[in-house]
Amino acid sequence: MKPEDVAVWDRFIDTNPAFFDSVDYNYPLGEGVDVGEDEPETQRRGFQILTQKKVDVVGYRADGVTIVEVKPIADMRGLGQALSYSHLFALAHPEAVPLSRMVVAGEMERDLEAVYAAQGVLFEQA
């Protein structure tokens, strides 16, 4: 997360300390890039992890898993990331049900509340 995202997340956690039972930060998803067999295995794996997509937060509760994107403003980019990351997470972890999506932000860009709702992405203001 960028520093401005961390500030939003800190406000959310301060207000909702028990929202999740546990969390993972910068959770890697997708395949990443394999630089090839000519490179040492540690370098191959390191580059693969470096080039994977990263979810800001994966939140765990007894009733399911939540993919969380953290932004200063909940916009279309955050919506797309939440949808894309939840799809990649579901591919990697089909056992993680129910799987929900959420964007935590200081505010929401105008005209998007209905779009978020239609896509099943929760919005939490922090």
Tab-separated table of C-alpha atoms in Angstrom:
chain	number	residue	atom	x	y	z
A	1	MET	CA	0.000	0.000	0.000
A	2	LYS	CA	1.051	3.551	-0.636
A	3	PRO	CA	1.427	5.924	2.339
A	4	GLU	CA	-1.910	7.601	1.590
A	5	ASP	CA	-3.568	4.157	1.538
A	6	VAL	CA	-1.957	3.211	4.855
A	7	ALA	CA	-3.437	6.339	6.454
A	8	VAL	CA	-6.924	5.295	5.285
A	9	TRP	CA	-6.408	1.724	6.509
A	10	ASP	CA	-5.174	2.925	9.901
A	11	ARG	CA	-8.328	5.027	10.308
A	12	PHE	CA	-10.468	2.028	9.371
A	13	ILE	CA	-8.720	-0.277	11.848
A	14	ASP	CA	-8.857	2.352	14.608
A	15	THR	CA	-12.623	2.623	14.102
A	16	ASN	CA	-13.240	-1.106	13.480
A	17	PRO	CA	-10.566	-3.029	15.410
A	18	ALA	CA	-12.500	-6.313	15.408
A	19	PHE	CA	-13.755	-6.176	11.808
A	20	PHE	CA	-11.455	-9.075	10.826
A	21	ASP	CA	-10.087	-11.916	12.924
A	22	SER	CA	-6.794	-11.710	11.014
A	23	VAL	CA	-5.393	-10.165	7.835
A	24	ASP	CA	-2.659	-10.646	5.262
A	25	TYR	CA	-1.131	-7.583	3.618
A	26	ASN	CA	0.190	-7.243	0.045
A	27	TYR	CA	-1.041	-10.742	-0.738
A	28	PRO	CA	0.458	-12.024	-4.035
A	29	LEU	CA	-1.900	-13.357	-6.707
A	30	GLY	CA	-1.529	-14.571	-10.259
A	31	GLU	CA	1.428	-16.260	-11.868
A	32	GLY	CA	3.971	-13.472	-12.091
A	33	VAL	CA	6.836	-13.723	-14.567
A	34	ASP	CA	9.197	-16.687	-14.774
A	35	VAL	CA	12.601	-15.475	-15.970
A	36	GLY	CA	13.551	-18.962	-17.130
A	37	GLU	CA	15.514	-21.997	-16.083
A	38	ASP	CA	18.871	-20.315	-16.726
A	39	GLU	CA	18.478	-18.283	-13.517
A	40	PRO	CA	18.998	-19.670	-9.994
A	41	GLU	CA	15.793	-20.915	-8.367
A	42	THR	CA	15.879	-18.292	-5.615
A	43	GLN	CA	16.096	-15.494	-8.195
A	44	ARG	CA	13.369	-17.073	-10.327
A	45	ARG	CA	11.024	-17.317	-7.350
A	46	GLY	CA	11.892	-13.839	-6.113
A	47	PHE	CA	11.182	-12.262	-9.501
A	48	GLN	CA	7.959	-14.238	-9.813
A	49	ILE	CA	6.720	-12.929	-6.447
A	50	LEU	CA	7.839	-9.403	-7.332
A	51	THR	CA	5.802	-9.447	-10.557
A	52	GLN	CA	2.624	-10.982	-9.147
A	53	LYS	CA	-0.450	-8.827	-8.564
A	54	LYS	CA	-0.775	-7.687	-4.924
A	55	VAL	CA	-4.017	-7.341	-2.984
A	56	ASP	CA	-3.799	-4.625	-0.334
A	57	VAL	CA	-5.518	-6.730	2.341
A	58	VAL	CA	-7.056	-10.179	2.614
A	59	GLY	CA	-9.316	-10.195	5.652
A	60	TYR	CA	-10.349	-13.403	7.405
A	61	ARG	CA	-13.383	-13.953	9.594
A	62	ALA	CA	-15.171	-17.064	10.743
A	63	ASP	CA	-17.881	-16.359	8.157
A	64	GLY	CA	-15.581	-15.934	5.138
A	65	VAL	CA	-12.758	-14.154	3.368
A	66	THR	CA	-12.779	-10.560	2.109
A	67	ILE	CA	-10.583	-9.071	-0.595
A	68	VAL	CA	-9.917	-5.448	0.395
A	69	GLU	CA	-8.583	-2.614	-1.724
A	70	VAL	CA	-7.622	0.544	0.158
A	71	LYS	CA	-7.771	3.922	-1.578
A	72	PRO	CA	-8.047	7.577	-0.600
A	73	ILE	CA	-11.073	7.745	-2.936
A	74	ALA	CA	-13.222	4.766	-3.948
A	75	ASP	CA	-13.182	5.069	-7.723
A	76	MET	CA	-13.547	2.834	-10.778
A	77	ARG	CA	-9.944	1.702	-10.464
A	78	GLY	CA	-10.556	0.409	-6.939
A	79	LEU	CA	-13.730	-1.319	-8.097
A	80	GLY	CA	-11.898	-3.047	-10.935
A	81	GLN	CA	-9.064	-4.116	-8.660
A	82	ALA	CA	-11.459	-5.564	-6.079
A	83	LEU	CA	-13.276	-7.553	-8.781
A	84	SER	CA	-10.082	-8.745	-10.484
A	85	TYR	CA	-8.288	-9.694	-7.285
A	86	SER	CA	-11.294	-11.601	-5.954
A	87	HIS	CA	-11.391	-13.605	-9.190
A	88	LEU	CA	-7.676	-14.429	-8.952
A	89	PHE	CA	-8.022	-15.305	-5.258
A	90	ALA	CA	-10.950	-17.636	-6.010
A	91	LEU	CA	-8.882	-19.426	-8.666
A	92	ALA	CA	-6.019	-19.949	-6.223
A	93	HIS	CA	-8.264	-20.758	-3.236
A	94	PRO	CA	-11.546	-22.352	-4.354
A	95	GLU	CA	-12.125	-23.446	-0.754
A	96	ALA	CA	-12.380	-19.808	0.397
A	97	VAL	CA	-16.138	-19.378	0.486
A	98	PRO	CA	-17.891	-17.161	0.914
A	99	LEU	CA	-15.566	-14.666	-0.718
A	100	SER	CA	-16.521	-11.000	-0.588
A	101	ARG	CA	-15.047	-7.797	-1.977
A	102	MET	CA	-14.631	-4.457	-0.282
A	103	VAL	CA	-13.046	-1.069	-0.916
A	104	VAL	CA	-12.030	0.991	2.113
A	105	ALA	CA	-11.633	4.668	1.287
A	106	GLY	CA	-11.951	8.151	2.682
A	107	GLU	CA	-14.790	8.904	0.291
A	108	MET	CA	-16.488	7.576	-2.828
A	109	GLU	CA	-16.307	9.237	-6.209
A	110	ARG	CA	-19.693	10.591	-7.258
A	111	ASP	CA	-22.025	8.390	-9.321
A	112	LEU	CA	-20.377	5.125	-8.239
A	113	GLU	CA	-22.421	4.006	-5.234
A	114	ALA	CA	-24.932	2.127	-7.416
A	115	VAL	CA	-22.125	0.686	-9.554
A	116	TYR	CA	-20.344	-0.741	-6.509
A	117	ALA	CA	-23.634	-2.165	-5.221
A	118	ALA	CA	-24.487	-3.713	-8.607
A	119	GLN	CA	-21.102	-5.456	-8.652
A	120	GLY	CA	-21.409	-6.693	-5.076
A	121	VAL	CA	-18.452	-4.658	-3.820
A	122	LEU	CA	-18.869	-3.243	-0.322
A	123	PHE	CA	-17.707	0.272	0.497
A	124	GLU	CA	-16.430	1.180	3.946
A	125	GLN	CA	-15.639	4.815	4.625
A	126	ALA	CA	-12.635	5.578	6.809
